[in-house]
CSV table of C-alpha atoms and ligand atoms in Angstrom, one decimal:
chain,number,residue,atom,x,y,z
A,1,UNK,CA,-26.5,15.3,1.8
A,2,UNK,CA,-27.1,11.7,2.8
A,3,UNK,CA,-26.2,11.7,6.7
A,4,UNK,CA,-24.6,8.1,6.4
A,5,UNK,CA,-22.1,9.1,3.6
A,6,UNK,CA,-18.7,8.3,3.4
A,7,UNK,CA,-16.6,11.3,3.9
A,8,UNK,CA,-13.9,11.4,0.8
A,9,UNK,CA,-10.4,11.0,1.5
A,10,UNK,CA,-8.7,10.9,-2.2
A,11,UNK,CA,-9.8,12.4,-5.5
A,12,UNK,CA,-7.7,11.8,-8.7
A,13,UNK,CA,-9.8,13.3,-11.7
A,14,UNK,CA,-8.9,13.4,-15.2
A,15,UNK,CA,-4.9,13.4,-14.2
A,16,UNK,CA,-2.5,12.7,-17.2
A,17,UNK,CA,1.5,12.6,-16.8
A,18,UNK,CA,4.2,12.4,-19.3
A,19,UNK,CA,8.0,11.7,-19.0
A,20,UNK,CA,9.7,13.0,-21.5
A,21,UNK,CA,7.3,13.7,-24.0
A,22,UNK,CA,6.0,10.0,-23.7
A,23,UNK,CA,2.5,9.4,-22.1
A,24,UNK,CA,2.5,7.4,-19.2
A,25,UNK,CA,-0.7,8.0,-17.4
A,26,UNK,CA,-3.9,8.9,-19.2
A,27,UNK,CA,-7.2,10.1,-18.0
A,28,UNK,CA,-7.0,8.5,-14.4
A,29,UNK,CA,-10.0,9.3,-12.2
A,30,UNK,CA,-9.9,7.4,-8.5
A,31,UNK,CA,-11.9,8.0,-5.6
A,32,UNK,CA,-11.2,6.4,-2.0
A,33,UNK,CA,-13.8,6.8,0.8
A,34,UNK,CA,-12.9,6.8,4.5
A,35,UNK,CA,-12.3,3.2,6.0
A,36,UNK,CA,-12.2,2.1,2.3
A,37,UNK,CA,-9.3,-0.1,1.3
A,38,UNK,CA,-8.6,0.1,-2.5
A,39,UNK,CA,-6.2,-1.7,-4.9
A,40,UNK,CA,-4.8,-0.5,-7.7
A,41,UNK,CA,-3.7,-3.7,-9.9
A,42,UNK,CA,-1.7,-4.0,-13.3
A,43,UNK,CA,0.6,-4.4,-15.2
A,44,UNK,CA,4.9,-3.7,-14.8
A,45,UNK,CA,6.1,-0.6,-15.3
A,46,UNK,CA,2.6,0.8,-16.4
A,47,UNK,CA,2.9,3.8,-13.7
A,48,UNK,CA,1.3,2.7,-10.4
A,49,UNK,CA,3.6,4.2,-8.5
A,50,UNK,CA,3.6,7.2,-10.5
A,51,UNK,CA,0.3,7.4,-9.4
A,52,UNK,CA,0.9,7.6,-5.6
A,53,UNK,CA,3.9,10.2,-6.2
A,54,UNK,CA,1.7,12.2,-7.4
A,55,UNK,CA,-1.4,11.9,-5.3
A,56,UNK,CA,1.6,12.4,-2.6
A,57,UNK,CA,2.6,15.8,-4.2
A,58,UNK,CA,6.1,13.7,-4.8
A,59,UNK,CA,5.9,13.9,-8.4
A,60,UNK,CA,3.3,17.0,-10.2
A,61,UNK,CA,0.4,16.2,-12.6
A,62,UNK,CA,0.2,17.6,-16.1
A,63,UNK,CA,-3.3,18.1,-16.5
A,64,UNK,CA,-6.5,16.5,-13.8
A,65,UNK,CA,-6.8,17.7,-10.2
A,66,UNK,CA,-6.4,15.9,-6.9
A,67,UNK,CA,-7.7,15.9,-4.0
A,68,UNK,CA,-6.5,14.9,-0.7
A,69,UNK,CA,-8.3,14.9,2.8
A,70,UNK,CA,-6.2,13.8,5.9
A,71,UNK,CA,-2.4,13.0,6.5
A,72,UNK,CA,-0.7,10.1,4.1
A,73,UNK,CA,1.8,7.7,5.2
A,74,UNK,CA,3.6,6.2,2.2
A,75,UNK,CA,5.5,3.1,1.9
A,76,UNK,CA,7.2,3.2,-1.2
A,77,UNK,CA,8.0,-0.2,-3.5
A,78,UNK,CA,11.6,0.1,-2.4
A,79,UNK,CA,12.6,0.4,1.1
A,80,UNK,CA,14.1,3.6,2.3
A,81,UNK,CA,15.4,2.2,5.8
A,82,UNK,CA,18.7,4.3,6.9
A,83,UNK,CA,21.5,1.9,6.6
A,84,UNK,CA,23.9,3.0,10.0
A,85,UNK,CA,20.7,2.8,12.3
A,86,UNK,CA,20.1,-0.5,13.9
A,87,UNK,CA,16.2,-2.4,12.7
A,88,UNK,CA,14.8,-1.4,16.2
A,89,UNK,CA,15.7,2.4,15.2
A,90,UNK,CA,14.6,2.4,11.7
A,91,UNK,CA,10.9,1.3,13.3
A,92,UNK,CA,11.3,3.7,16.2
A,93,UNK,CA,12.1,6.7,14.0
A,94,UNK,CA,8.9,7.8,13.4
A,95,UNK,CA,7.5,8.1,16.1
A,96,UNK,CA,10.3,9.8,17.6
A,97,UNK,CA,10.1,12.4,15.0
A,98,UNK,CA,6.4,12.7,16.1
A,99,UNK,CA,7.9,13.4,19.6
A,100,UNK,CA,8.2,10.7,21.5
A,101,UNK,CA,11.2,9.7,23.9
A,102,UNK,CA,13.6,7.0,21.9
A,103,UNK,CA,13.2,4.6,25.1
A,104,UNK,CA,9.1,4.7,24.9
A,105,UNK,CA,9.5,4.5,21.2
A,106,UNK,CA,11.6,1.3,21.3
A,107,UNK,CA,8.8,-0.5,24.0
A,108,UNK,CA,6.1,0.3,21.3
A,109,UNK,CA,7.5,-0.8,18.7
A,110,UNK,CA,9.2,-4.0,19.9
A,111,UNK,CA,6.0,-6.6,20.1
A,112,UNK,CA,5.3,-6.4,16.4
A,113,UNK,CA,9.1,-7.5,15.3
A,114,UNK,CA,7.5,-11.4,16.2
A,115,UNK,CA,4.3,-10.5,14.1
A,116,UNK,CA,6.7,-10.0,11.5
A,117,UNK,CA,9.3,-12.7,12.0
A,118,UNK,CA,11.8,-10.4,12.7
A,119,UNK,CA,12.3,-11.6,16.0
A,120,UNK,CA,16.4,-11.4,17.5
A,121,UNK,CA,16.9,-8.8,14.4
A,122,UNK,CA,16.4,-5.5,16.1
A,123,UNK,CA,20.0,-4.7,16.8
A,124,UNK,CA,20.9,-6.2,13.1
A,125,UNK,CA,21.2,-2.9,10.5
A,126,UNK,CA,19.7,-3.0,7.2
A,127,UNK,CA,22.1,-4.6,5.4
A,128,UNK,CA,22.2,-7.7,7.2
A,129,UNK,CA,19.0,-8.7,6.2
A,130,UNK,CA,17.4,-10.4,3.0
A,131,UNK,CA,15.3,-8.3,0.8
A,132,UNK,CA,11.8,-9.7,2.2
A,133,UNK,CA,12.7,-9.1,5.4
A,134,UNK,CA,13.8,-5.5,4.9
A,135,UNK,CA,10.2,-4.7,3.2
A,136,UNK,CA,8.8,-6.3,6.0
A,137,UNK,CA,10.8,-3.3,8.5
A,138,UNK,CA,9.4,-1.0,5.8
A,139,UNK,CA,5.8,-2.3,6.3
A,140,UNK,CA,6.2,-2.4,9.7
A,141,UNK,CA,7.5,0.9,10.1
A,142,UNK,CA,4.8,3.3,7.8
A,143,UNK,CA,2.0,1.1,10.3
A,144,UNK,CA,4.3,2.6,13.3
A,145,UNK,CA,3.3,5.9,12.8
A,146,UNK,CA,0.6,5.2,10.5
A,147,UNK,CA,-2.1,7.9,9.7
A,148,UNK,CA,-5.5,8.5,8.7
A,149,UNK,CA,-4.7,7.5,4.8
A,150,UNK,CA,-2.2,4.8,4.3
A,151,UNK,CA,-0.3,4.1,0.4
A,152,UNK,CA,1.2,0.5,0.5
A,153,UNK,CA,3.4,0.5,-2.4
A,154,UNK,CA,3.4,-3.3,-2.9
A,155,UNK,CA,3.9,-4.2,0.7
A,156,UNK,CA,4.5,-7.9,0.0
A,157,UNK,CA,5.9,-8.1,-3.1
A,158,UNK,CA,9.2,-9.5,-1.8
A,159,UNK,CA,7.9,-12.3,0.6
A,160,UNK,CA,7.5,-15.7,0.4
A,161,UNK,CA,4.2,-17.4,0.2
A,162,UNK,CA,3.9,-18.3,3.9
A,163,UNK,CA,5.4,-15.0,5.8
A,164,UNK,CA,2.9,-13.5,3.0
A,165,UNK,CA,-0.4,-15.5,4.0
A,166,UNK,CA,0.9,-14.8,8.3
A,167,UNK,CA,1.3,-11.0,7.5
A,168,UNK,CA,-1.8,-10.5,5.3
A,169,UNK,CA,-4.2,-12.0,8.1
A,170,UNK,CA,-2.5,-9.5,10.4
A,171,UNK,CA,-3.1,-7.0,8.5
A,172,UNK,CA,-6.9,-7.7,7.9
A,173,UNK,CA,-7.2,-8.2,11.6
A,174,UNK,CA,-5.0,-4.7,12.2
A,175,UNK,CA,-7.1,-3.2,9.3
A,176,UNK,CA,-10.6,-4.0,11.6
A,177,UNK,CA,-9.2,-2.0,14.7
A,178,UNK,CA,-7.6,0.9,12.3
A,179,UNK,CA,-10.3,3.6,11.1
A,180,UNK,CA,-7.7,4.3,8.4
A,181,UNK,CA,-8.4,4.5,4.6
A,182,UNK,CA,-5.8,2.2,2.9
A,183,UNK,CA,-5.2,2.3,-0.8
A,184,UNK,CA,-2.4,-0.4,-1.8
A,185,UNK,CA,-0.7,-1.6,-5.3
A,186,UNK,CA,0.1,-5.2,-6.0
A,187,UNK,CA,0.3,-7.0,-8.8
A,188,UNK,CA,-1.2,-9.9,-7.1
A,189,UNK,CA,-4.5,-10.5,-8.2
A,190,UNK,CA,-5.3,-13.1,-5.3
A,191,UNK,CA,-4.0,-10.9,-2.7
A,192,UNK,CA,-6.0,-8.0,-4.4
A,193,UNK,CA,-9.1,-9.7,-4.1
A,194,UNK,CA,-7.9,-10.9,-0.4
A,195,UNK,CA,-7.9,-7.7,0.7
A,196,UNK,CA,-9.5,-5.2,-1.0
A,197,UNK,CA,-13.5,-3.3,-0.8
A,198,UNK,CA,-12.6,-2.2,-4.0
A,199,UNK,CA,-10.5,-3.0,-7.1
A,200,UNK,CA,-9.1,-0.9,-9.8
A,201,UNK,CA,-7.4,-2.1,-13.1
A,202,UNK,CA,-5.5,-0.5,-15.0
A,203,UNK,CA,-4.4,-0.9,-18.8
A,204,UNK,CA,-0.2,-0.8,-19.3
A,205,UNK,CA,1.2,2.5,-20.4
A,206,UNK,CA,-0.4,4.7,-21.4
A,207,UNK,CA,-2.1,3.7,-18.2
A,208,UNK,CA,-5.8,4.1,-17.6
A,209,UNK,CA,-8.2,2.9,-15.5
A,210,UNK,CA,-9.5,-0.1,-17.3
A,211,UNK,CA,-12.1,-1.1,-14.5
A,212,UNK,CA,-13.8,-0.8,-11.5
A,213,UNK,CA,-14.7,-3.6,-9.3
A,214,UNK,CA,-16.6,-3.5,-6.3
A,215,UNK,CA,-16.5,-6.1,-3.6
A,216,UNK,CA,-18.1,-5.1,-1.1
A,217,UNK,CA,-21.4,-7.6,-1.7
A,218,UNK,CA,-19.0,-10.4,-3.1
A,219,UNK,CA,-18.3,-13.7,-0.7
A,220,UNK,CA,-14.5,-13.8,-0.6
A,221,UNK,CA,-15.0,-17.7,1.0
A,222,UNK,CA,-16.9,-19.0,-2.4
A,223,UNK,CA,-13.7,-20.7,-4.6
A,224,UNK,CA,-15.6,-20.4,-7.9
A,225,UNK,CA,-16.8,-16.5,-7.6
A,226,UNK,CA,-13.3,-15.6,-6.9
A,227,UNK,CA,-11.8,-17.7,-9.6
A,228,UNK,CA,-14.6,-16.2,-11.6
A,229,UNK,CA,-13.6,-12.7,-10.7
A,230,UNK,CA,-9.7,-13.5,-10.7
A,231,UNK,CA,-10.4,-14.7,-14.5
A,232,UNK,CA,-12.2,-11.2,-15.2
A,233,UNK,CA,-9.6,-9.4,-13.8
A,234,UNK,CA,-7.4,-10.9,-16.0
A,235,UNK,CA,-9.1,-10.1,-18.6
A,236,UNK,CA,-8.9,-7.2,-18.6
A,237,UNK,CA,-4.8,-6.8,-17.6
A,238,UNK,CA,-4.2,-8.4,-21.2
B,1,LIG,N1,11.3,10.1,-12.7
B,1,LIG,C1,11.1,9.5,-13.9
B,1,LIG,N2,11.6,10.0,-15.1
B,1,LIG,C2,11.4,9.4,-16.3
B,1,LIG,N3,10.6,8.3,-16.4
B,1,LIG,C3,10.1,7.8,-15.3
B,1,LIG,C4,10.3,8.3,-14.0
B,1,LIG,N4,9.6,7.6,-13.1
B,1,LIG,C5,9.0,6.6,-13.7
B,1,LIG,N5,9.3,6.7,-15.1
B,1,LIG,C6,8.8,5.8,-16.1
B,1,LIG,O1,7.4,5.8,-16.1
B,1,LIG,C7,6.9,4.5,-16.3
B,1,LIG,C8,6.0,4.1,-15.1
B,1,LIG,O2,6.8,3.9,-14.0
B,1,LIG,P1,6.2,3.4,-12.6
B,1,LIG,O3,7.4,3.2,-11.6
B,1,LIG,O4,5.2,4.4,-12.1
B,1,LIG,O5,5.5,2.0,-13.0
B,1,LIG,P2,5.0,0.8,-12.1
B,1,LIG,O6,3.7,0.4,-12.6
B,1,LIG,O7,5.0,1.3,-10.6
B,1,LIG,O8,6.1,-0.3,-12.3
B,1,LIG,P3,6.4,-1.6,-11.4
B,1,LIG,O9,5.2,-2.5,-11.6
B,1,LIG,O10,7.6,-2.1,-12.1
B,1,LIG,O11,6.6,-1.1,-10.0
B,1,LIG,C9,8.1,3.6,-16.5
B,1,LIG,O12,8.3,3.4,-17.8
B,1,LIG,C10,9.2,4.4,-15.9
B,1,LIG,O13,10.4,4.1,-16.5
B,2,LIG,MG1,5.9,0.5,-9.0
């Protein structure tokens, strides 16, 4: 084996699912690489997050096999944030289940509430804040205690355009000093293309993988390859 490959951290291969009788996923084969981040884009309701229940073991397969190698942290599309604890608990909370003391918790997690603009909220609860702002305590709180593989359930769906651009540079900054493997949904194809080594598209349901694009080679600061590529992509969601 070639010394300088990438170790494998998820394999989906030949995987269908149906709910109640009806196909929803069909013949989906994904592989993520260590350090890789990957986006899964297309259309509503076609079963992307189908696909990360059950690459989570949250949901079971029909027919395929998959493979996972390392710990997940999953941020699902709708925040799960306990309503009676207070914003600074819901972050702290996994890293006190992990072990560590509430106080020390609290001190670690307290710097990135301004990286989120969620500044003078941390003794708000849930349900005093808007719905971007609660996905943004979500987001924040699977990178608190976040693990060697990371699925980002469409971690910016919800925000406007500017707390989107601020949080999507930290997060290519944060994803330099990470050695995590990140494999994220949107249905963003700009943001997709933002952020991602690699891009998959699938087809509406029954969902399949309709391409694969690499980007590893591609220059992300030329305007007319990635409207090029942005047009492809389309393409092929239609
Ligand atoms: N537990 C379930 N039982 C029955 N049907 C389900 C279940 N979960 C999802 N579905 C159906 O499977 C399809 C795919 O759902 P899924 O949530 O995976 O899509 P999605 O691509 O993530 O959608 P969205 O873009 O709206 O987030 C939908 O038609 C949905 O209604
Ligand atoms: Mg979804």
């Amino acid at each position: 084996m070639n010394s300088c490959q990438k170790k494998n951290k998820i394999t989906v291969s030949n995987m269908d699912k149906y709910y109640e009788g009806s196909k929803i996923l069909s013949d989906i084969n994904i592989h993520i690489d260590e350090g890789e981040l990957v986006t899964i884009v297309g259309p509503s309701g076609s079963g992307k997050s189908t696909i990360f229940n059950i690459i989570t073991g949250l949901t079971k397969e029909d027919s395929g096999s998959i493979f996972v190698n390392g710990e997940i942290s999953y941020m699902y599309q709708k925040d799960l944030l306990l309503p009676y604890k207070t914003i600074l608990d819901n972050v702290s909370l996994p890293l006190i289940l992990k072990g560590q003391k509430k106080r020390e918790a609290r001190d670690i997690v307290k710097p990135y509430f301004k990286i989120f603009g969620l500044e003078n909220y941390e003794k708000n609860y849930p349900s005093d804040l808007s719905g971007g702002m609660r996905q943004r305590v979500n987001f924040l709180r699977t990178f608190i205690c976040s693990s060697d593989i990371i699925l980002l359930d469409e971690p910016f769906g919800a925000l406007d355009s500017i707390t989107k651009s601020s949080i999507q540079e930290w997060f290519i900054d944060i994803k330099k000093s990470l050695n995590s493997t990140i494999c994220m949904i949107t249905h963003d194809i700009d943001e997709a293309i933002k952020l991602s080594d690699r891009i998959y598209v699938i087809s509406s349901r029954p969902a399949n993988i309709k391409k694969e694009f690499n980007l590893s080679s591609f220059d992300k600061n030329n305007v007319e390859e990635v409207s090029n590529l942005k047009k492809k992509i389309i393409n092929y969601f239609i």
